[in-house]
C-alpha atoms as an extended CHARMM CRD file, in Angstrom:
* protein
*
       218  EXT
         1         1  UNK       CA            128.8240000000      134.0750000000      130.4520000000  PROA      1               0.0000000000
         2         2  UNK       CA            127.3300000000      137.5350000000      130.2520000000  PROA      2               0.0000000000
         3         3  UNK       CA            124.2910000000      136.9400000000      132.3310000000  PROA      3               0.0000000000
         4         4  UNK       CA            122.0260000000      137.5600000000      129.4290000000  PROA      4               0.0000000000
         5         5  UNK       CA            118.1860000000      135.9990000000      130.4370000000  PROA      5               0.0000000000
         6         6  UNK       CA            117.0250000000      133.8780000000      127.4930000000  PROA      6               0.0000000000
         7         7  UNK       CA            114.4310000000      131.8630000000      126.6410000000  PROA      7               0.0000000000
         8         8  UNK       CA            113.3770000000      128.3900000000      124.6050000000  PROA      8               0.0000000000
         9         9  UNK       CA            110.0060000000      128.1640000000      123.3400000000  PROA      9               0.0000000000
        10        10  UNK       CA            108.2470000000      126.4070000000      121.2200000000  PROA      10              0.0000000000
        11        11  UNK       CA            107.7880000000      126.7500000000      117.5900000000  PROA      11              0.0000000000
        12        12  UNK       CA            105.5350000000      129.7660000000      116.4350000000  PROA      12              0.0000000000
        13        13  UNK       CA            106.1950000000      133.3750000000      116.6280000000  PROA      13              0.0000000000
        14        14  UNK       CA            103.3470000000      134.1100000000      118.8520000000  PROA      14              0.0000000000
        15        15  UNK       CA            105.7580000000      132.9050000000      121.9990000000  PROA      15              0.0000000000
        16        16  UNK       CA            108.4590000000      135.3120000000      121.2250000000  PROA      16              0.0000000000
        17        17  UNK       CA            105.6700000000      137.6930000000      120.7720000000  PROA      17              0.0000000000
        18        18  UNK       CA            103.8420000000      137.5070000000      124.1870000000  PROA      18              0.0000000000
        19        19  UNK       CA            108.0770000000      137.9420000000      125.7450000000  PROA      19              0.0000000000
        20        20  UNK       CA            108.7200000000      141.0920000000      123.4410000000  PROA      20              0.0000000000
        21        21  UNK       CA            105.3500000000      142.7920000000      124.3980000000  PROA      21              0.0000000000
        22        22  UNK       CA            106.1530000000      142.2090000000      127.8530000000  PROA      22              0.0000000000
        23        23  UNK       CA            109.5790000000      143.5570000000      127.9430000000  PROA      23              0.0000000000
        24        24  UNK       CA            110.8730000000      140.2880000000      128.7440000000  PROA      24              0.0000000000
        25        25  UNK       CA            113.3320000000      139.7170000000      125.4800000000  PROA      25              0.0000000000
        26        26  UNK       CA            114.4260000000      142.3930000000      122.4210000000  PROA      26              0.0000000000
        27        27  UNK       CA            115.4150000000      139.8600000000      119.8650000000  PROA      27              0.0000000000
        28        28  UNK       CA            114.2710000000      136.2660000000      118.8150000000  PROA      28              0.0000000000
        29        29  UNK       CA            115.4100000000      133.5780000000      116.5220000000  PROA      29              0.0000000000
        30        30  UNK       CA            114.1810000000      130.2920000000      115.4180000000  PROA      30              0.0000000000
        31        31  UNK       CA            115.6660000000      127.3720000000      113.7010000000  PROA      31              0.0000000000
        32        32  UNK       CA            114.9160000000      127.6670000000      110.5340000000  PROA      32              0.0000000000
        33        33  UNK       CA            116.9080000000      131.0190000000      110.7890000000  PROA      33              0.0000000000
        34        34  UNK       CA            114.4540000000      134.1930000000      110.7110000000  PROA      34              0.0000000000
        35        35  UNK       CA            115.0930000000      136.3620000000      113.0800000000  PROA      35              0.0000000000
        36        36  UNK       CA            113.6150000000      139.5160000000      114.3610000000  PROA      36              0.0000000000
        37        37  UNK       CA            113.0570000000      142.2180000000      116.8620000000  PROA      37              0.0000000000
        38        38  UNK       CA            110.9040000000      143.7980000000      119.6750000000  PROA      38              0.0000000000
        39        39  UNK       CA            110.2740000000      145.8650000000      117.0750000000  PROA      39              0.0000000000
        40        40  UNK       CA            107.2490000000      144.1150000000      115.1590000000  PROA      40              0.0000000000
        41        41  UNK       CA            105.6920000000      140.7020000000      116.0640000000  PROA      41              0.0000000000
        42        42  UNK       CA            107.2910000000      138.9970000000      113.3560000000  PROA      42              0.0000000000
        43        43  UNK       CA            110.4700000000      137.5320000000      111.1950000000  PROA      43              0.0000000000
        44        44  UNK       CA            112.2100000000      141.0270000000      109.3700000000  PROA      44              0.0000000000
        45        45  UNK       CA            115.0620000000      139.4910000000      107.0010000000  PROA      45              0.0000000000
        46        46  UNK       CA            115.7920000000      143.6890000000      106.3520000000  PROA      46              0.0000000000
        47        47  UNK       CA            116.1140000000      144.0940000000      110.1990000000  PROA      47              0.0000000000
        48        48  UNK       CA            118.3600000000      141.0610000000      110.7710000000  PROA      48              0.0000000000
        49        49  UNK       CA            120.4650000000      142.6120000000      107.5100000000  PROA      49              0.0000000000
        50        50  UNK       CA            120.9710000000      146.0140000000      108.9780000000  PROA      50              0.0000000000
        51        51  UNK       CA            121.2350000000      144.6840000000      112.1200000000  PROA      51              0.0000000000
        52        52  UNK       CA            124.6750000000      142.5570000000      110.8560000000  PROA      52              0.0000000000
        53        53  UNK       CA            125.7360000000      145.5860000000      108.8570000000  PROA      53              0.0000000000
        54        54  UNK       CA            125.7070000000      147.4900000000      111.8040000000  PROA      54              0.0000000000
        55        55  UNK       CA            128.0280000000      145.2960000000      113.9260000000  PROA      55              0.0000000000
        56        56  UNK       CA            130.2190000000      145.0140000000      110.4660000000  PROA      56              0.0000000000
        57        57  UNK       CA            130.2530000000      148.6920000000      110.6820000000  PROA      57              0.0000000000
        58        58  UNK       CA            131.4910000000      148.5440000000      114.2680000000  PROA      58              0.0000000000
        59        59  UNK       CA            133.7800000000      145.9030000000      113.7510000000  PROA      59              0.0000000000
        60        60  UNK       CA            135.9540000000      148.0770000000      111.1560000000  PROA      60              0.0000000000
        61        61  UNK       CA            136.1120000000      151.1020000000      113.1640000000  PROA      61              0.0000000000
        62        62  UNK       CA            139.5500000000      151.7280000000      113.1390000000  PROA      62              0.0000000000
        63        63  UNK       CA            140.5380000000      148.2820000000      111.5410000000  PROA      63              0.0000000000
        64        64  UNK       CA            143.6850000000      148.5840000000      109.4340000000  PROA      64              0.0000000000
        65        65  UNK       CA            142.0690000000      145.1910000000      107.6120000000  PROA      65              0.0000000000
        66        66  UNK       CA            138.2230000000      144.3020000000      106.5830000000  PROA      66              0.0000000000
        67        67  UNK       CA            136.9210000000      142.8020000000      109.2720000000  PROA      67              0.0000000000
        68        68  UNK       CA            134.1570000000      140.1340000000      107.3670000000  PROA      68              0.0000000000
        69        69  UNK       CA            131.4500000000      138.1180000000      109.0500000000  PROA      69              0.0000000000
        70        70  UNK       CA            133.6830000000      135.0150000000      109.4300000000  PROA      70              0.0000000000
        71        71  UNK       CA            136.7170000000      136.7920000000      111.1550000000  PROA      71              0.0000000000
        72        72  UNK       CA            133.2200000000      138.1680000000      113.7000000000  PROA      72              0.0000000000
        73        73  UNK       CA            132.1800000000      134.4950000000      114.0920000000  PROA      73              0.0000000000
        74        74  UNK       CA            135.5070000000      132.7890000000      114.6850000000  PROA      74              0.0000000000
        75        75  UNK       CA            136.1150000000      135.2280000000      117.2190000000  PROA      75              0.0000000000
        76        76  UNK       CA            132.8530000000      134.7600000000      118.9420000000  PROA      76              0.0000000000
        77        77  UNK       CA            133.5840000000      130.9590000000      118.7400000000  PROA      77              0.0000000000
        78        78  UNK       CA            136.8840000000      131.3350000000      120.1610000000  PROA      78              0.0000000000
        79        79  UNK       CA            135.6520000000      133.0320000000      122.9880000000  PROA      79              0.0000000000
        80        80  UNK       CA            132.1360000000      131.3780000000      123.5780000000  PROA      80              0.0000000000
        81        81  UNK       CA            132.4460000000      127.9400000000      121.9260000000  PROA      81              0.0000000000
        82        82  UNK       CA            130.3450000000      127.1770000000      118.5740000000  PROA      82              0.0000000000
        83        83  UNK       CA            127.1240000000      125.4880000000      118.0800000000  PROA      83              0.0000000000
        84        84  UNK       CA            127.1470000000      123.5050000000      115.5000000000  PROA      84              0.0000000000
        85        85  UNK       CA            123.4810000000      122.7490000000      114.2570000000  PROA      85              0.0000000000
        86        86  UNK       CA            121.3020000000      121.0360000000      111.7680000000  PROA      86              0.0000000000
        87        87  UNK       CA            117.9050000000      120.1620000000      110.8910000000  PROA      87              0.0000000000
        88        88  UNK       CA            116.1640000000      116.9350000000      108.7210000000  PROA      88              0.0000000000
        89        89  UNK       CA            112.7810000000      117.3320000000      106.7240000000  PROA      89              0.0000000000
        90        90  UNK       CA            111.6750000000      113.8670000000      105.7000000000  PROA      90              0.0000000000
        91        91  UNK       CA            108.4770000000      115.6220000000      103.9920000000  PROA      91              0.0000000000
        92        92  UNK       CA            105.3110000000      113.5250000000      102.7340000000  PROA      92              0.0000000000
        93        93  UNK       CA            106.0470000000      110.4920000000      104.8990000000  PROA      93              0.0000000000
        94        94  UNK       CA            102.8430000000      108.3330000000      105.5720000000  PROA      94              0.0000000000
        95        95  UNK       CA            100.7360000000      109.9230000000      108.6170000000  PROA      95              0.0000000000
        96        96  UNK       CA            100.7570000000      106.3230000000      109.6910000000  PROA      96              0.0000000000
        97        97  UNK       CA            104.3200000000      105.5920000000      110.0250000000  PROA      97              0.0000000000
        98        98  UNK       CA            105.1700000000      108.7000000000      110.8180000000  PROA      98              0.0000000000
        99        99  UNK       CA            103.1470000000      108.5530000000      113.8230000000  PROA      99              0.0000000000
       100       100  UNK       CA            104.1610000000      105.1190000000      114.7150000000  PROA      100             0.0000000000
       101       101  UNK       CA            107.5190000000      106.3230000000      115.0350000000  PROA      101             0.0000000000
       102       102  UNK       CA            106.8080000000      109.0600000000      117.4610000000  PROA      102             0.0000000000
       103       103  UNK       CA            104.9480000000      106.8440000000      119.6770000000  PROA      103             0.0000000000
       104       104  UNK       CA            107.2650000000      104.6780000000      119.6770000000  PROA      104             0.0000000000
       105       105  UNK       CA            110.1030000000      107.8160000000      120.6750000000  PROA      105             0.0000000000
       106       106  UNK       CA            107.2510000000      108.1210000000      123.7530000000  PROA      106             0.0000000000
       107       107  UNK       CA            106.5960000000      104.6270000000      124.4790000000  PROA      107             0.0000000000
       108       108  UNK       CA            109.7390000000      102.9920000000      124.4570000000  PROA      108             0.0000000000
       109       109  UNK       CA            112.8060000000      105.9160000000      123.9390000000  PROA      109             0.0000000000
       110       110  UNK       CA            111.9880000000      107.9540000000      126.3570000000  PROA      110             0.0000000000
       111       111  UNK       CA            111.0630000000      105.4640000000      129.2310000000  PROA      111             0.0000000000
       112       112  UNK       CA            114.7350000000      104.2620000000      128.4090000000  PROA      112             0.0000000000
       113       113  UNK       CA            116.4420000000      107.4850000000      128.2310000000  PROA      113             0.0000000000
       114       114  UNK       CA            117.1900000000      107.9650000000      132.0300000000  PROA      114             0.0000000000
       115       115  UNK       CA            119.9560000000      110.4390000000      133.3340000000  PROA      115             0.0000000000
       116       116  UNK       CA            123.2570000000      108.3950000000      133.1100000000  PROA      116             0.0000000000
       117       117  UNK       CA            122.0270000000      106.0060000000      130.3460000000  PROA      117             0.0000000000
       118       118  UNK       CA            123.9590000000      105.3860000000      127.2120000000  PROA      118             0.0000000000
       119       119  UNK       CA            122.5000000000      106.0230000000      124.0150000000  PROA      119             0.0000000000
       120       120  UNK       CA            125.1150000000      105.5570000000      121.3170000000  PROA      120             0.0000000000
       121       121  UNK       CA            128.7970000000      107.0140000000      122.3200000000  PROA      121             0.0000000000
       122       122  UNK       CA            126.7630000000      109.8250000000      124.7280000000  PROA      122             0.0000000000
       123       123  UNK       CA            125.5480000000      109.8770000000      127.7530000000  PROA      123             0.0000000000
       124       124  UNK       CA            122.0170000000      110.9750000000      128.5490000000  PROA      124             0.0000000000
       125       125  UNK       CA            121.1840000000      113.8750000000      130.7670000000  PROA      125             0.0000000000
       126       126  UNK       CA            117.4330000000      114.1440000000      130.2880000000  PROA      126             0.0000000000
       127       127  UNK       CA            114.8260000000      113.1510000000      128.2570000000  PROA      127             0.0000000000
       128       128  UNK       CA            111.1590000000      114.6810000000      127.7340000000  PROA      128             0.0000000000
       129       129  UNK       CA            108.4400000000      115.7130000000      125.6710000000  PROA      129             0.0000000000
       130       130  UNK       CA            108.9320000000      119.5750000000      125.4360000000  PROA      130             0.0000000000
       131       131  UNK       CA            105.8910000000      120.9160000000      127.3530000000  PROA      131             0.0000000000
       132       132  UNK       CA            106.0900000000      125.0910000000      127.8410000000  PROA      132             0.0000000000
       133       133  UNK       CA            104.0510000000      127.1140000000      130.4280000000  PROA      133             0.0000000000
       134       134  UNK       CA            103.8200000000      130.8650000000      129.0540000000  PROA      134             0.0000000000
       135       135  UNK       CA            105.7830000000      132.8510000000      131.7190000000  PROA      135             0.0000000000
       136       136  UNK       CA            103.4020000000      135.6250000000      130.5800000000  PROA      136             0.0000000000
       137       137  UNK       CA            100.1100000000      134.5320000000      130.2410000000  PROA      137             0.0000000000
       138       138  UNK       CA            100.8150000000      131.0460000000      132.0460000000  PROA      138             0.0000000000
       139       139  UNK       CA             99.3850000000      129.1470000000      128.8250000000  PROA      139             0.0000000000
       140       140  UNK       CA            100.7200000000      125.5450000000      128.6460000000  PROA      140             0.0000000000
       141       141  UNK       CA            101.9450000000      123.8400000000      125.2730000000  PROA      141             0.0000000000
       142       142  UNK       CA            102.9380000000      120.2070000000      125.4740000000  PROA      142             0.0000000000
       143       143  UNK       CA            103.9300000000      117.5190000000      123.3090000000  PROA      143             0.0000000000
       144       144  UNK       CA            106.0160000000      120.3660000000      121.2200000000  PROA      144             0.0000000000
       145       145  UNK       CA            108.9500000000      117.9470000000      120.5880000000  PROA      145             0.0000000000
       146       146  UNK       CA            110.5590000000      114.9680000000      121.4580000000  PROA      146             0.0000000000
       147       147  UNK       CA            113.9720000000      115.7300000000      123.1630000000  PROA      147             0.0000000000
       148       148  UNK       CA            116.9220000000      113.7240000000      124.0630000000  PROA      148             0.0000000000
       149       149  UNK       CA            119.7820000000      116.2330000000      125.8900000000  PROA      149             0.0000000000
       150       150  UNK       CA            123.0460000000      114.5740000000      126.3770000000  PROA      150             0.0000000000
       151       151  UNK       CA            125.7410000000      115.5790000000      129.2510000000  PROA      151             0.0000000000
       152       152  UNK       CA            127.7200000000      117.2400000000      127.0930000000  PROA      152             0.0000000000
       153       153  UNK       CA            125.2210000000      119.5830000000      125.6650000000  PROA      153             0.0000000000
       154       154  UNK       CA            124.1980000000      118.1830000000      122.4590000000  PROA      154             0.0000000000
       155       155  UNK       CA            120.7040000000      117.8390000000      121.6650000000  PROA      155             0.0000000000
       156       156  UNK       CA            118.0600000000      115.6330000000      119.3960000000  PROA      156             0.0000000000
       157       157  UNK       CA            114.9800000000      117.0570000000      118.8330000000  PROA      157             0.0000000000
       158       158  UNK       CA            111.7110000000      115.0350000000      116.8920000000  PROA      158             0.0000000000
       159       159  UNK       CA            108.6600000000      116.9440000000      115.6350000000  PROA      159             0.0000000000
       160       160  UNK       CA            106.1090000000      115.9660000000      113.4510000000  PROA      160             0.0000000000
       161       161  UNK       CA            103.7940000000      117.9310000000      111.8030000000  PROA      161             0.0000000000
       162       162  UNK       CA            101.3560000000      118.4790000000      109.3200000000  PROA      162             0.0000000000
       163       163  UNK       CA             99.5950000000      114.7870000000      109.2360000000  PROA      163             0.0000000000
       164       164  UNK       CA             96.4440000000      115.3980000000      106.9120000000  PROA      164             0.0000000000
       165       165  UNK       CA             95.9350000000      113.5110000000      104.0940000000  PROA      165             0.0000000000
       166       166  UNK       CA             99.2980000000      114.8950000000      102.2620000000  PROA      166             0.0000000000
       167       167  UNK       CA            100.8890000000      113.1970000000      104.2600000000  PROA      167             0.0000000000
       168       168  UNK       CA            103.4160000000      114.2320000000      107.6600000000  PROA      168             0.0000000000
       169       169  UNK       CA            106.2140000000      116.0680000000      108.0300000000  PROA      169             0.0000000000
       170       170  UNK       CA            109.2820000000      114.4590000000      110.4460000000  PROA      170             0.0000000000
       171       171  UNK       CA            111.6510000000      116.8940000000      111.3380000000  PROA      171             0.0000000000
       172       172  UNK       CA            114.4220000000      115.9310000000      113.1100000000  PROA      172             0.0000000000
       173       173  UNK       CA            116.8950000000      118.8220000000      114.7430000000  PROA      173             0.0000000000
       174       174  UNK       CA            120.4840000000      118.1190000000      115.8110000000  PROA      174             0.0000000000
       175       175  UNK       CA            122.6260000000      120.1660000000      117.9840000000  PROA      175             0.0000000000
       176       176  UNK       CA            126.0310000000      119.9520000000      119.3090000000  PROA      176             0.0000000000
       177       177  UNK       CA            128.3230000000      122.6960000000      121.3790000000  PROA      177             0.0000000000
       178       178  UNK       CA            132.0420000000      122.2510000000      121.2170000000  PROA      178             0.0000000000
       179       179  UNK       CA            134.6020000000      124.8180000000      123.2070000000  PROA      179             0.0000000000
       180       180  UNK       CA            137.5610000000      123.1080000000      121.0680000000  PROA      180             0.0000000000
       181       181  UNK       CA            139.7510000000      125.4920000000      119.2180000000  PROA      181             0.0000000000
       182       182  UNK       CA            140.9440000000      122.7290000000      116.5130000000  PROA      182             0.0000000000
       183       183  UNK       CA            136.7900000000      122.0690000000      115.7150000000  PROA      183             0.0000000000
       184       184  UNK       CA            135.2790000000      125.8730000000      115.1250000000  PROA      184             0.0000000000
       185       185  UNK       CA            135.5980000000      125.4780000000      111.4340000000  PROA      185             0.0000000000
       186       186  UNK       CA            134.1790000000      122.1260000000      110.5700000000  PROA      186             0.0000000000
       187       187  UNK       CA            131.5220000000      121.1680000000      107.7850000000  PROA      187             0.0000000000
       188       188  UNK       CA            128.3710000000      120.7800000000      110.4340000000  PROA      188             0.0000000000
       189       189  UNK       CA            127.2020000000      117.4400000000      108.6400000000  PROA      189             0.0000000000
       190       190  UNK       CA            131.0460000000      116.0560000000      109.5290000000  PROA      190             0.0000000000
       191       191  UNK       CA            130.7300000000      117.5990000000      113.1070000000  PROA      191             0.0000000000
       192       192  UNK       CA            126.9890000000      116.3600000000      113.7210000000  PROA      192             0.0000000000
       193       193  UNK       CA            127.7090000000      112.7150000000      112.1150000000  PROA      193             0.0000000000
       194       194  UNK       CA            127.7950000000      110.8630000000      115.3670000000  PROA      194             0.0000000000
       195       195  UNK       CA            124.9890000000      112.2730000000      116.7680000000  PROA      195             0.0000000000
       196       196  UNK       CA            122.9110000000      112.4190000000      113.4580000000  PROA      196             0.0000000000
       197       197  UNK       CA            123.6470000000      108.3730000000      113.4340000000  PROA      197             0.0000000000
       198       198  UNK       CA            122.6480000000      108.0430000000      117.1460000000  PROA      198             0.0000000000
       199       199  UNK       CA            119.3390000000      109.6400000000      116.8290000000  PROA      199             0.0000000000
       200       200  UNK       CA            118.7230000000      108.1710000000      113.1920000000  PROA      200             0.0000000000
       201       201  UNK       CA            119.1320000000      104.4820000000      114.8920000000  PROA      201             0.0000000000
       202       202  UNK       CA            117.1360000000      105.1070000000      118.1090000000  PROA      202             0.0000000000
       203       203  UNK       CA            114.4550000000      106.7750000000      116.4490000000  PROA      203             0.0000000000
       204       204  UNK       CA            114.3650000000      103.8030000000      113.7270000000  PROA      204             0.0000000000
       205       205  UNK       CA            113.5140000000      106.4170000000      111.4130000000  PROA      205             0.0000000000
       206       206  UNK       CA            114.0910000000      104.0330000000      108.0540000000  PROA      206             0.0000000000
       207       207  UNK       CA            112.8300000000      101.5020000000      109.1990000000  PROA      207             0.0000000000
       208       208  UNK       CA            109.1270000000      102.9190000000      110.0190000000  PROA      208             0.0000000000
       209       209  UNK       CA            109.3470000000      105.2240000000      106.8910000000  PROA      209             0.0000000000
       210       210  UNK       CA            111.1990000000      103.7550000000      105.1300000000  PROA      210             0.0000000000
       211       211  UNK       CA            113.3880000000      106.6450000000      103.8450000000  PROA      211             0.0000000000
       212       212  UNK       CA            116.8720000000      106.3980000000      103.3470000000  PROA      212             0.0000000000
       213       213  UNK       CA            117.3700000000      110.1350000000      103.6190000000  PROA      213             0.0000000000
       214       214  UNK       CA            115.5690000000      113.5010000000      104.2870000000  PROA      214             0.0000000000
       215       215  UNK       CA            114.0610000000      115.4480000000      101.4780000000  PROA      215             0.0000000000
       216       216  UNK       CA            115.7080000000      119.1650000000      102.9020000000  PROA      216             0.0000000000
       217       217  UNK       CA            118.7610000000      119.4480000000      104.9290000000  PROA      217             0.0000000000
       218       218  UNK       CA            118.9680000000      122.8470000000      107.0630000000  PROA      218             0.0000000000
């Protein structure tokens, strides 16, 4: 809506990195919520503070109320629509299964997942293995996720990592935009339960880990 350039990368700080030394983007943000400026080449939790007690400070200006960090976010909702977001950790599962199940999100999920297709109550719009080309240094990164985008926006996102003898991590990231008014304040596990279903029963997560559910919820 405002024309802002953006970009989605991969996971590890080095991508926002190579963008902020080249001018390209002047703040960055990943999932698991640290956040951070062109101002060093890494997360600053005291940045991102002053950063929101600047636009508090702002906010108030001539405010005959207190203007909190809820009244900025409904407001931004209101006007831009709300992402509602979540992420699984099913830590320690058996390298094994774990990557049985991704191959079988390659092999037989994503073959499947053509635009128009039905998966669950949504409709597909693409399906991939993230793969990102470095529009700095033109470095390519593939196999950084397992994606399924619906047509409405929402999102499911498989990674695995860390498959060494401890054992793998499966993380599983949801994500689902909604521009209605009467939905801006919902619990995010009640908003996301559809979709969290849908990609728990495609993925056949339980089954090939047997877990029942993740050890961290984000």
């Amino acid at each position: 809506k405002l024309g802002v350039p953006f970009f989605e990368t991969p996971t590890g700080w080095k991508f926002f990195g190579n963008l902020m030394d080249a001018g390209k983007c002047s703040v960055c943000g990943e999932e698991s919520f640290g956040t951070g400026g062109d101002h060093v080449r890494e997360k600053d939790g005291i940045w991102a503070v002053l950063a929101w007690l600047s636009i508090l400070a702002k906010k108030n200006e001539g405010s005959d109320k207190l203007v909190t960090v809820k009244d900025i976010a409904v407001e931004h909702w209101n006007e831009f629509g709300r992402n509602y977001f979540c992420r699984y950790d099913y830590e320690g599962c058996d390298s094994d299964s774990a990557n049985r199940m991704i191959e079988h999100l390659r092999g037989n999920v994503l073959p499947s997942a053509t635009e128009g297709s039905k998966m669950g109550p949504f409709t597909v719009a693409k399906a991939d293995d993230f793969e990102y080309t470095d529009p700095i240094d033109g470095s390519v990164a593939s196999k950084q996720g397992i994606r399924i985008v619906m047509d409405d926006g929402s999102r499911i996102i498989f990674r695995l990592s860390g498959t060494g003898s401890s054992g793998a991590t499966i993380r599983l990231y949801i994500e689902q935009y909604t521009d209605d008014k009467t939905k801006m304040l919902l619990d995010a596990q009640e908003a996301l339960k559809p979709i969290i279903d849908t990609a728990l029963e495609v993925s056949k997560l339980q089954e090939f880990t047997g877990r029942d559910k993740p050890t961290v919820i984000t």
